[in-house]
Amino acid sequence: MTTSTLRPIINHFITGAAAIAFALLSHGDLHAQDNEEGNMAYCAAGAGDVLEAIWIVDFADIYHLSATYAGYENFLSWTAHVQQGSTYPIRVELDLPYPQDQVRVWIDLDQDQTFETNEVMYTSAIGEGPHMGTVNIPMNATPGTTRMRVRLWDTLYGPNSTPCGDSDYGQVEDYSIEIQGAVGVAETPAATMSVFPNPGNGRFSIAASGLKGSARIDVMDMSGRTVFSEAHAAMQDQRIDLDLSNTLGDGVYLLRLADADQQIEQRIVIRQ
C-alpha cells in the first residue's frame, strides 16, 4: 500500500447538501457517548475528518472490528474484563493509515468520569501500525465498570493527543471495562497458542505449546458453525501451517485447538 503524509483535499469539492451530509458522516455525534448513558460527565471527543479509522481493537476479551467513519464511536456495549495487578496485551489496527498516525488509550481507573494523565494506559509509536503493546492494571484501580477511550490522531495536521475535544483527522472509540479485584497470583495456563499473521490471507502458522499427544483444530464462523476441522498427532511444542485460503472467505472466525484435557481458542481474521 502506497502511503503519503499529504492529506487529500476533499471538503473543497463538496458543496450544499452534500457538504452537510459529509460533515455529519465524518464528524460523528460527539455527544452520543454521554447521552446514551444519561451521563454528561465524560468529555466529548472526536475528529473533524475521518480519512483513516480504527479498524481492530483487541484487548482482554474484547476483539472488535469496525470500519465506520464517524469521528466518535460509542462501543460501550463491548466490555473487557480485567483484574487489579494484571497485565494485558493490546493491539489496535487502522484502516487506511497514514505514516504520521498515533494511537493512545486511557482507562478511567478511579471512575471519576475523567481521563487523567496517570490514566494513559498505552501510547503507540508513530506510524501505520499495527500498534501493539501492553496495559498494566494497577492494584489500586477501583473495582467495577468504567470506561476505556481509544484515540487515533494525525500527529502533523491538527493533532490532539488529549482525551477530550477534536483532532483534525482520526477517530475516537469508547469501550466499557469491568475491573475485578485481585484474586492472587494466576496460574500460568498449561497450553498456549499463537497464530500469525493475524489478520492474514488465509495462510496461518500456529505455534502451540503445552498440549499433550494428539490434538484437533476446529474453525468456527461467528454463528458457531464448524467450517473446518483437522486432526494432528504429537502436538507438543510444534508449529503447524494451516491453509484456509481456498476454504474460507473473508471474515472473522474462531480457531480452537484442543487435546484430550484442554482447549484454547483465538479469533482469526481472513482478509484476502
PDB file of C-alpha atoms in Angstrom:
ATOM      1  CA  MET A   1       0.000   0.000   0.000  1.00  0.00           C
ATOM      2  CA  THR A   2       1.392   3.363  -1.005  1.00  0.00           C
ATOM      3  CA  THR A   3       1.082   5.985   1.664  1.00  0.00           C
ATOM      4  CA  SER A   4       1.750   9.689   1.906  1.00  0.00           C
ATOM      5  CA  THR A   5       1.885  12.248   4.636  1.00  0.00           C
ATOM      6  CA  LEU A   6      -0.075  14.623   2.404  1.00  0.00           C
ATOM      7  CA  ARG A   7      -3.788  14.968   3.101  1.00  0.00           C
ATOM      8  CA  PRO A   8      -6.214  14.848   0.166  1.00  0.00           C
ATOM      9  CA  ILE A   9      -8.346  17.990  -0.095  1.00  0.00           C
ATOM     10  CA  ILE A  10     -11.913  16.685  -0.055  1.00  0.00           C
ATOM     11  CA  ASN A  11     -14.168  19.260   1.538  1.00  0.00           C
ATOM     12  CA  HIS A  12     -13.299  21.941  -1.031  1.00  0.00           C
ATOM     13  CA  PHE A  13     -15.154  19.968  -3.682  1.00  0.00           C
ATOM     14  CA  ILE A  14     -18.288  19.259  -1.659  1.00  0.00           C
ATOM     15  CA  THR A  15     -20.992  21.862  -1.547  1.00  0.00           C
ATOM     16  CA  GLY A  16     -24.581  22.314  -0.491  1.00  0.00           C
ATOM     17  CA  ALA A  17     -26.484  19.362   0.936  1.00  0.00           C
ATOM     18  CA  ALA A  18     -23.631  17.025   0.061  1.00  0.00           C
ATOM     19  CA  ALA A  19     -21.260  19.042   2.249  1.00  0.00           C
ATOM     20  CA  ILE A  20     -23.661  18.849   5.170  1.00  0.00           C
ATOM     21  CA  ALA A  21     -24.031  15.084   4.765  1.00  0.00           C
ATOM     22  CA  PHE A  22     -20.268  14.611   4.520  1.00  0.00           C
ATOM     23  CA  ALA A  23     -19.681  16.697   7.642  1.00  0.00           C
ATOM     24  CA  LEU A  24     -22.175  14.658   9.626  1.00  0.00           C
ATOM     25  CA  LEU A  25     -20.684  11.360   8.479  1.00  0.00           C
ATOM     26  CA  SER A  26     -17.068  12.370   9.034  1.00  0.00           C
ATOM     27  CA  HIS A  27     -17.527  14.220  12.296  1.00  0.00           C
ATOM     28  CA  GLY A  28     -19.992  11.914  14.009  1.00  0.00           C
ATOM     29  CA  ASP A  29     -22.143  12.763  17.006  1.00  0.00           C
ATOM     30  CA  LEU A  30     -19.642  13.805  19.653  1.00  0.00           C
ATOM     31  CA  HIS A  31     -22.273  13.836  22.395  1.00  0.00           C
ATOM     32  CA  ALA A  32     -23.858  10.469  21.723  1.00  0.00           C
ATOM     33  CA  GLN A  33     -21.259   8.923  24.019  1.00  0.00           C
ATOM     34  CA  ASP A  34     -22.803  10.606  27.064  1.00  0.00           C
ATOM     35  CA  ASN A  35     -26.446  10.935  26.104  1.00  0.00           C
ATOM     36  CA  GLU A  36     -26.785   7.205  25.630  1.00  0.00           C
ATOM     37  CA  GLU A  37     -25.938   6.582  29.276  1.00  0.00           C
ATOM     38  CA  GLY A  38     -27.702   9.658  30.591  1.00  0.00           C
ATOM     39  CA  ASN A  39     -24.352  10.781  31.933  1.00  0.00           C
ATOM     40  CA  MET A  40     -22.823  14.047  30.767  1.00  0.00           C
ATOM     41  CA  ALA A  41     -19.663  13.839  32.882  1.00  0.00           C
ATOM     42  CA  TYR A  42     -17.260  12.344  30.324  1.00  0.00           C
ATOM     43  CA  CYS A  43     -15.837  14.895  27.940  1.00  0.00           C
ATOM     44  CA  ALA A  44     -16.760  14.764  24.267  1.00  0.00           C
ATOM     45  CA  ALA A  45     -14.083  13.766  21.763  1.00  0.00           C
ATOM     46  CA  GLY A  46     -13.829  13.044  18.082  1.00  0.00           C
ATOM     47  CA  ALA A  47     -12.301  14.165  14.810  1.00  0.00           C
ATOM     48  CA  GLY A  48     -13.186  16.711  12.180  1.00  0.00           C
ATOM     49  CA  ASP A  49     -12.424  14.404   9.239  1.00  0.00           C
ATOM     50  CA  VAL A  50     -12.003  10.639   9.257  1.00  0.00           C
ATOM     51  CA  LEU A  51      -9.744   9.649   6.371  1.00  0.00           C
ATOM     52  CA  GLU A  52      -8.227   6.834   8.426  1.00  0.00           C
ATOM     53  CA  ALA A  53     -10.162   4.869  11.035  1.00  0.00           C
ATOM     54  CA  ILE A  54      -9.723   2.457  13.920  1.00  0.00           C
ATOM     55  CA  TRP A  55     -10.304  -0.985  12.434  1.00  0.00           C
ATOM     56  CA  ILE A  56      -9.456  -3.528  15.168  1.00  0.00           C
ATOM     57  CA  VAL A  57      -9.318  -3.157  18.953  1.00  0.00           C
ATOM     58  CA  ASP A  58      -8.016  -6.337  20.594  1.00  0.00           C
ATOM     59  CA  PHE A  59      -7.779  -6.073  24.384  1.00  0.00           C
ATOM     60  CA  ALA A  60      -8.532  -8.639  27.128  1.00  0.00           C
ATOM     61  CA  ASP A  61     -11.787 -10.290  25.994  1.00  0.00           C
ATOM     62  CA  ILE A  62     -12.674  -7.515  23.535  1.00  0.00           C
ATOM     63  CA  TYR A  63     -11.986  -8.284  19.892  1.00  0.00           C
ATOM     64  CA  HIS A  64     -13.869  -5.624  17.956  1.00  0.00           C
ATOM     65  CA  LEU A  65     -13.770  -4.875  14.257  1.00  0.00           C
ATOM     66  CA  SER A  66     -15.260  -1.722  12.792  1.00  0.00           C
ATOM     67  CA  ALA A  67     -14.585   0.306   9.693  1.00  0.00           C
ATOM     68  CA  THR A  68     -17.023   3.126  10.251  1.00  0.00           C
ATOM     69  CA  TYR A  69     -16.022   6.690   9.522  1.00  0.00           C
ATOM     70  CA  ALA A  70     -17.647   8.748  12.250  1.00  0.00           C
ATOM     71  CA  GLY A  71     -15.435  10.990  14.349  1.00  0.00           C
ATOM     72  CA  TYR A  72     -16.686   9.337  17.534  1.00  0.00           C
ATOM     73  CA  GLU A  73     -17.989   5.789  18.071  1.00  0.00           C
ATOM     74  CA  ASN A  74     -19.793   4.550  21.188  1.00  0.00           C
ATOM     75  CA  PHE A  75     -18.986   0.889  21.742  1.00  0.00           C
ATOM     76  CA  LEU A  76     -19.833   0.794  25.456  1.00  0.00           C
ATOM     77  CA  SER A  77     -21.834  -2.396  24.883  1.00  0.00           C
ATOM     78  CA  TRP A  78     -18.443  -4.117  24.411  1.00  0.00           C
ATOM     79  CA  THR A  79     -16.833  -4.923  27.780  1.00  0.00           C
ATOM     80  CA  ALA A  80     -13.317  -6.063  28.656  1.00  0.00           C
ATOM     81  CA  HIS A  81     -12.912  -7.866  31.989  1.00  0.00           C
ATOM     82  CA  VAL A  82      -9.596  -7.207  33.721  1.00  0.00           C
ATOM     83  CA  GLN A  83      -8.118  -7.734  37.185  1.00  0.00           C
ATOM     84  CA  GLN A  84      -6.189  -5.476  39.515  1.00  0.00           C
ATOM     85  CA  GLY A  85      -2.459  -6.080  39.290  1.00  0.00           C
ATOM     86  CA  SER A  86      -2.608  -7.830  35.901  1.00  0.00           C
ATOM     87  CA  THR A  87      -1.057  -7.017  32.535  1.00  0.00           C
ATOM     88  CA  TYR A  88      -2.832  -7.472  29.207  1.00  0.00           C
ATOM     89  CA  PRO A  89      -1.660  -7.185  25.597  1.00  0.00           C
ATOM     90  CA  ILE A  90      -3.388  -4.620  23.412  1.00  0.00           C
ATOM     91  CA  ARG A  91      -3.475  -4.374  19.633  1.00  0.00           C
ATOM     92  CA  VAL A  92      -5.006  -1.574  17.585  1.00  0.00           C
ATOM     93  CA  GLU A  93      -5.064  -1.763  13.792  1.00  0.00           C
ATOM     94  CA  LEU A  94      -6.072   1.021  11.434  1.00  0.00           C
ATOM     95  CA  ASP A  95      -7.972   1.195   8.178  1.00  0.00           C
ATOM     96  CA  LEU A  96      -6.250   3.372   5.527  1.00  0.00           C
ATOM     97  CA  PRO A  97      -3.491   4.518   7.904  1.00  0.00           C
ATOM     98  CA  TYR A  98      -1.038   7.355   7.403  1.00  0.00           C
ATOM     99  CA  PRO A  99       2.639   7.166   8.471  1.00  0.00           C
ATOM    100  CA  GLN A 100       2.162  10.064  10.906  1.00  0.00           C
ATOM    101  CA  ASP A 101      -0.708   8.412  12.818  1.00  0.00           C
ATOM    102  CA  GLN A 102      -0.564   7.638  16.539  1.00  0.00           C
ATOM    103  CA  VAL A 103      -2.857   5.823  18.987  1.00  0.00           C
ATOM    104  CA  ARG A 104      -3.396   6.481  22.692  1.00  0.00           C
ATOM    105  CA  VAL A 105      -5.550   4.593  25.207  1.00  0.00           C
ATOM    106  CA  TRP A 106      -6.970   5.820  28.513  1.00  0.00           C
ATOM    107  CA  ILE A 107      -8.840   3.920  31.249  1.00  0.00           C
ATOM    108  CA  ASP A 108     -10.756   5.777  33.959  1.00  0.00           C
ATOM    109  CA  LEU A 109      -9.161   3.782  36.781  1.00  0.00           C
ATOM    110  CA  ASP A 110     -10.754   5.685  39.683  1.00  0.00           C
ATOM    111  CA  GLN A 111     -14.168   6.007  37.992  1.00  0.00           C
ATOM    112  CA  ASP A 112     -14.333   9.777  38.486  1.00  0.00           C
ATOM    113  CA  GLN A 113     -15.508  10.211  34.863  1.00  0.00           C
ATOM    114  CA  THR A 114     -12.362  11.994  33.767  1.00  0.00           C
ATOM    115  CA  PHE A 115      -9.246  10.730  32.000  1.00  0.00           C
ATOM    116  CA  GLU A 116      -6.217  11.959  33.921  1.00  0.00           C
ATOM    117  CA  THR A 117      -2.547  11.946  32.947  1.00  0.00           C
ATOM    118  CA  ASN A 118      -1.832   8.905  35.125  1.00  0.00           C
ATOM    119  CA  GLU A 119      -4.622   7.021  33.331  1.00  0.00           C
ATOM    120  CA  VAL A 120      -2.837   6.889  29.975  1.00  0.00           C
ATOM    121  CA  MET A 121      -2.528   3.131  29.592  1.00  0.00           C
ATOM    122  CA  TYR A 122      -0.853   2.919  26.183  1.00  0.00           C
ATOM    123  CA  THR A 123       0.753   5.253  23.644  1.00  0.00           C
ATOM    124  CA  SER A 124       1.842   3.804  20.332  1.00  0.00           C
ATOM    125  CA  ALA A 125       4.820   4.656  18.219  1.00  0.00           C
ATOM    126  CA  ILE A 126       4.061   6.993  15.316  1.00  0.00           C
ATOM    127  CA  GLY A 127       3.317   5.021  12.175  1.00  0.00           C
ATOM    128  CA  GLU A 128       0.807   2.964  10.253  1.00  0.00           C
ATOM    129  CA  GLY A 129       0.821   0.065  12.720  1.00  0.00           C
ATOM    130  CA  PRO A 130      -0.339  -2.452  13.656  1.00  0.00           C
ATOM    131  CA  HIS A 131       0.057  -0.838  17.073  1.00  0.00           C
ATOM    132  CA  MET A 132       0.800  -3.353  19.823  1.00  0.00           C
ATOM    133  CA  GLY A 133       1.798  -3.065  23.467  1.00  0.00           C
ATOM    134  CA  THR A 134       0.676  -3.881  26.994  1.00  0.00           C
ATOM    135  CA  VAL A 135      -1.722  -2.363  29.508  1.00  0.00           C
ATOM    136  CA  ASN A 136      -0.977  -2.658  33.228  1.00  0.00           C
ATOM    137  CA  ILE A 137      -3.991  -2.512  35.550  1.00  0.00           C
ATOM    138  CA  PRO A 138      -2.684  -1.176  38.906  1.00  0.00           C
ATOM    139  CA  MET A 139      -3.612  -2.759  42.210  1.00  0.00           C
ATOM    140  CA  ASN A 140      -5.328   0.448  43.328  1.00  0.00           C
ATOM    141  CA  ALA A 141      -7.709   0.578  40.357  1.00  0.00           C
ATOM    142  CA  THR A 142     -11.295   0.892  41.611  1.00  0.00           C
ATOM    143  CA  PRO A 143     -13.288  -2.321  41.057  1.00  0.00           C
ATOM    144  CA  GLY A 144     -16.417  -2.004  38.940  1.00  0.00           C
ATOM    145  CA  THR A 145     -17.441  -0.816  35.493  1.00  0.00           C
ATOM    146  CA  THR A 146     -15.601   2.109  33.941  1.00  0.00           C
ATOM    147  CA  ARG A 147     -14.617   3.439  30.521  1.00  0.00           C
ATOM    148  CA  MET A 148     -11.741   2.981  28.102  1.00  0.00           C
ATOM    149  CA  ARG A 149     -11.105   5.590  25.412  1.00  0.00           C
ATOM    150  CA  VAL A 150      -9.079   4.840  22.267  1.00  0.00           C
ATOM    151  CA  ARG A 151      -7.949   7.829  20.202  1.00  0.00           C
ATOM    152  CA  LEU A 152      -6.337   7.785  16.763  1.00  0.00           C
ATOM    153  CA  TRP A 153      -4.937  11.107  15.559  1.00  0.00           C
ATOM    154  CA  ASP A 154      -2.685  12.598  12.924  1.00  0.00           C
ATOM    155  CA  THR A 155       0.431  13.982  14.596  1.00  0.00           C
ATOM    156  CA  LEU A 156       1.152  16.522  11.821  1.00  0.00           C
ATOM    157  CA  TYR A 157      -2.189  18.039  10.837  1.00  0.00           C
ATOM    158  CA  GLY A 158      -4.346  19.449  13.641  1.00  0.00           C
ATOM    159  CA  PRO A 159      -3.101  16.968  16.269  1.00  0.00           C
ATOM    160  CA  ASN A 160      -4.819  16.337  19.587  1.00  0.00           C
ATOM    161  CA  SER A 161      -3.188  13.865  21.953  1.00  0.00           C
ATOM    162  CA  THR A 162      -5.605  14.549  24.818  1.00  0.00           C
ATOM    163  CA  PRO A 163      -8.713  12.510  25.711  1.00  0.00           C
ATOM    164  CA  CYS A 164     -11.074  15.440  25.045  1.00  0.00           C
ATOM    165  CA  GLY A 165     -12.000  17.562  22.052  1.00  0.00           C
ATOM    166  CA  ASP A 166     -11.324  17.089  18.359  1.00  0.00           C
ATOM    167  CA  SER A 167      -8.306  16.368  16.243  1.00  0.00           C
ATOM    168  CA  ASP A 168      -8.424  17.439  12.606  1.00  0.00           C
ATOM    169  CA  TYR A 169      -8.061  13.834  11.463  1.00  0.00           C
ATOM    170  CA  GLY A 170      -8.542  10.493  13.206  1.00  0.00           C
ATOM    171  CA  GLN A 171     -11.213   8.817  15.304  1.00  0.00           C
ATOM    172  CA  VAL A 172     -12.208   8.142  18.929  1.00  0.00           C
ATOM    173  CA  GLU A 173     -13.864   4.975  20.277  1.00  0.00           C
ATOM    174  CA  ASP A 174     -15.144   4.275  23.805  1.00  0.00           C
ATOM    175  CA  TYR A 175     -15.465   0.826  25.403  1.00  0.00           C
ATOM    176  CA  SER A 176     -16.533  -0.478  28.811  1.00  0.00           C
ATOM    177  CA  ILE A 177     -14.052  -2.008  31.248  1.00  0.00           C
ATOM    178  CA  GLU A 178     -15.021  -4.232  34.175  1.00  0.00           C
ATOM    179  CA  ILE A 179     -12.231  -4.088  36.765  1.00  0.00           C
ATOM    180  CA  GLN A 180     -12.227  -7.046  39.123  1.00  0.00           C
ATOM    181  CA  GLY A 181     -10.405  -7.378  42.428  1.00  0.00           C
ATOM    182  CA  ALA A 182      -7.140  -9.281  42.568  1.00  0.00           C
ATOM    183  CA  VAL A 183      -7.556 -12.955  43.372  1.00  0.00           C
ATOM    184  CA  GLY A 184      -3.941 -13.869  43.992  1.00  0.00           C
ATOM    185  CA  VAL A 185      -1.320 -14.975  41.523  1.00  0.00           C
ATOM    186  CA  ALA A 186      -2.940 -16.534  38.495  1.00  0.00           C
ATOM    187  CA  GLU A 187      -1.662 -19.897  37.380  1.00  0.00           C
ATOM    188  CA  THR A 188       0.036 -19.994  34.016  1.00  0.00           C
ATOM    189  CA  PRO A 189      -2.152 -21.898  31.560  1.00  0.00           C
ATOM    190  CA  ALA A 190      -0.768 -25.316  30.708  1.00  0.00           C
ATOM    191  CA  ALA A 191      -1.313 -24.764  26.987  1.00  0.00           C
ATOM    192  CA  THR A 192      -0.603 -21.708  24.862  1.00  0.00           C
ATOM    193  CA  MET A 193      -1.190 -20.864  21.228  1.00  0.00           C
ATOM    194  CA  SER A 194      -0.241 -18.011  18.937  1.00  0.00           C
ATOM    195  CA  VAL A 195      -1.432 -17.530  15.370  1.00  0.00           C
ATOM    196  CA  PHE A 196       0.378 -15.383  12.824  1.00  0.00           C
ATOM    197  CA  PRO A 197      -0.002 -13.429  10.660  1.00  0.00           C
ATOM    198  CA  ASN A 198      -3.351 -12.363  12.041  1.00  0.00           C
ATOM    199  CA  PRO A 199      -5.158 -10.854  10.168  1.00  0.00           C
ATOM    200  CA  GLY A 200      -3.913 -12.876   7.225  1.00  0.00           C
ATOM    201  CA  ASN A 201      -4.834 -14.045   3.746  1.00  0.00           C
ATOM    202  CA  GLY A 202      -5.926 -17.475   4.986  1.00  0.00           C
ATOM    203  CA  ARG A 203      -2.461 -18.992   5.341  1.00  0.00           C
ATOM    204  CA  PHE A 204      -1.623 -19.097   9.052  1.00  0.00           C
ATOM    205  CA  SER A 205       1.113 -20.554  11.227  1.00  0.00           C
ATOM    206  CA  ILE A 206       0.103 -21.912  14.622  1.00  0.00           C
ATOM    207  CA  ALA A 207       2.696 -22.134  17.382  1.00  0.00           C
ATOM    208  CA  ALA A 208       1.429 -24.319  20.211  1.00  0.00           C
ATOM    209  CA  SER A 209       2.938 -25.494  23.473  1.00  0.00           C
ATOM    210  CA  GLY A 210       1.693 -27.423  26.483  1.00  0.00           C
ATOM    211  CA  LEU A 211      -0.621 -29.769  24.592  1.00  0.00           C
ATOM    212  CA  LYS A 212      -0.367 -33.484  25.213  1.00  0.00           C
ATOM    213  CA  GLY A 213      -0.452 -36.060  22.464  1.00  0.00           C
ATOM    214  CA  SER A 214      -2.798 -35.645  19.538  1.00  0.00           C
ATOM    215  CA  ALA A 215      -4.965 -32.581  19.111  1.00  0.00           C
ATOM    216  CA  ARG A 216      -7.714 -31.274  16.888  1.00  0.00           C
ATOM    217  CA  ILE A 217      -8.031 -27.955  15.094  1.00  0.00           C
ATOM    218  CA  ASP A 218     -11.547 -26.628  14.567  1.00  0.00           C
ATOM    219  CA  VAL A 219     -12.504 -23.352  12.919  1.00  0.00           C
ATOM    220  CA  MET A 220     -15.958 -21.881  13.562  1.00  0.00           C
ATOM    221  CA  ASP A 221     -17.700 -18.936  11.987  1.00  0.00           C
ATOM    222  CA  MET A 222     -19.323 -16.263  14.156  1.00  0.00           C
ATOM    223  CA  SER A 223     -22.613 -18.210  14.244  1.00  0.00           C
ATOM    224  CA  GLY A 224     -20.807 -21.125  15.920  1.00  0.00           C
ATOM    225  CA  ARG A 225     -20.911 -23.388  12.868  1.00  0.00           C
ATOM    226  CA  THR A 226     -17.795 -25.529  12.359  1.00  0.00           C
ATOM    227  CA  VAL A 227     -16.399 -24.740   8.917  1.00  0.00           C
ATOM    228  CA  PHE A 228     -13.062 -26.562   9.114  1.00  0.00           C
ATOM    229  CA  SER A 229     -11.651 -29.484  11.142  1.00  0.00           C
ATOM    230  CA  GLU A 230      -8.306 -31.210  11.115  1.00  0.00           C
ATOM    231  CA  ALA A 231      -6.618 -33.719  13.434  1.00  0.00           C
ATOM    232  CA  HIS A 232      -2.912 -33.638  14.320  1.00  0.00           C
ATOM    233  CA  ALA A 233      -0.730 -36.104  16.178  1.00  0.00           C
ATOM    234  CA  ALA A 234       2.069 -35.183  18.587  1.00  0.00           C
ATOM    235  CA  MET A 235       1.139 -31.526  19.060  1.00  0.00           C
ATOM    236  CA  GLN A 236       3.579 -30.868  21.896  1.00  0.00           C
ATOM    237  CA  ASP A 237       5.665 -27.724  21.219  1.00  0.00           C
ATOM    238  CA  GLN A 238       5.413 -27.596  17.464  1.00  0.00           C
ATOM    239  CA  ARG A 239       4.405 -25.276  14.656  1.00  0.00           C
ATOM    240  CA  ILE A 240       1.598 -26.071  12.225  1.00  0.00           C
ATOM    241  CA  ASP A 241       0.959 -24.391   8.899  1.00  0.00           C
ATOM    242  CA  LEU A 242      -2.764 -24.018   8.267  1.00  0.00           C
ATOM    243  CA  ASP A 243      -4.010 -23.078   4.783  1.00  0.00           C
ATOM    244  CA  LEU A 244      -7.603 -21.836   4.722  1.00  0.00           C
ATOM    245  CA  SER A 245      -7.183 -19.559   1.702  1.00  0.00           C
ATOM    246  CA  ASN A 246      -9.139 -21.838  -0.642  1.00  0.00           C
ATOM    247  CA  THR A 247     -11.610 -22.993   2.005  1.00  0.00           C
ATOM    248  CA  LEU A 248     -12.945 -19.887   3.737  1.00  0.00           C
ATOM    249  CA  GLY A 249     -13.856 -16.399   2.601  1.00  0.00           C
ATOM    250  CA  ASP A 250     -13.039 -13.080   4.205  1.00  0.00           C
ATOM    251  CA  GLY A 251     -14.331 -12.691   7.737  1.00  0.00           C
ATOM    252  CA  VAL A 252     -13.756 -13.323  11.427  1.00  0.00           C
ATOM    253  CA  TYR A 253     -13.510 -16.888  12.702  1.00  0.00           C
ATOM    254  CA  LEU A 254     -12.786 -18.682  15.960  1.00  0.00           C
ATOM    255  CA  LEU A 255      -9.886 -21.125  15.864  1.00  0.00           C
ATOM    256  CA  ARG A 256      -9.963 -23.824  18.545  1.00  0.00           C
ATOM    257  CA  LEU A 257      -7.085 -26.140  19.385  1.00  0.00           C
ATOM    258  CA  ALA A 258      -7.935 -28.989  21.777  1.00  0.00           C
ATOM    259  CA  ASP A 259      -6.346 -32.114  23.189  1.00  0.00           C
ATOM    260  CA  ALA A 260      -7.995 -34.677  25.444  1.00  0.00           C
ATOM    261  CA  ASP A 261      -7.809 -32.469  28.549  1.00  0.00           C
ATOM    262  CA  GLN A 262      -7.997 -28.819  27.496  1.00  0.00           C
ATOM    263  CA  GLN A 263      -8.721 -26.406  24.690  1.00  0.00           C
ATOM    264  CA  ILE A 264      -7.523 -22.944  23.716  1.00  0.00           C
ATOM    265  CA  GLU A 265      -9.181 -20.513  21.343  1.00  0.00           C
ATOM    266  CA  GLN A 266      -8.216 -17.448  19.342  1.00  0.00           C
ATOM    267  CA  ARG A 267     -10.072 -15.270  16.870  1.00  0.00           C
ATOM    268  CA  ILE A 268      -8.560 -15.083  13.400  1.00  0.00           C
ATOM    269  CA  VAL A 269      -9.297 -12.649  10.587  1.00  0.00           C
ATOM    270  CA  ILE A 270      -9.100 -13.595   6.908  1.00  0.00           C
ATOM    271  CA  ARG A 271      -8.688 -10.683   4.507  1.00  0.00           C
ATOM    272  CA  GLN A 272      -7.646 -11.693   1.004  1.00  0.00           C
TER     273      GLN A 272
END
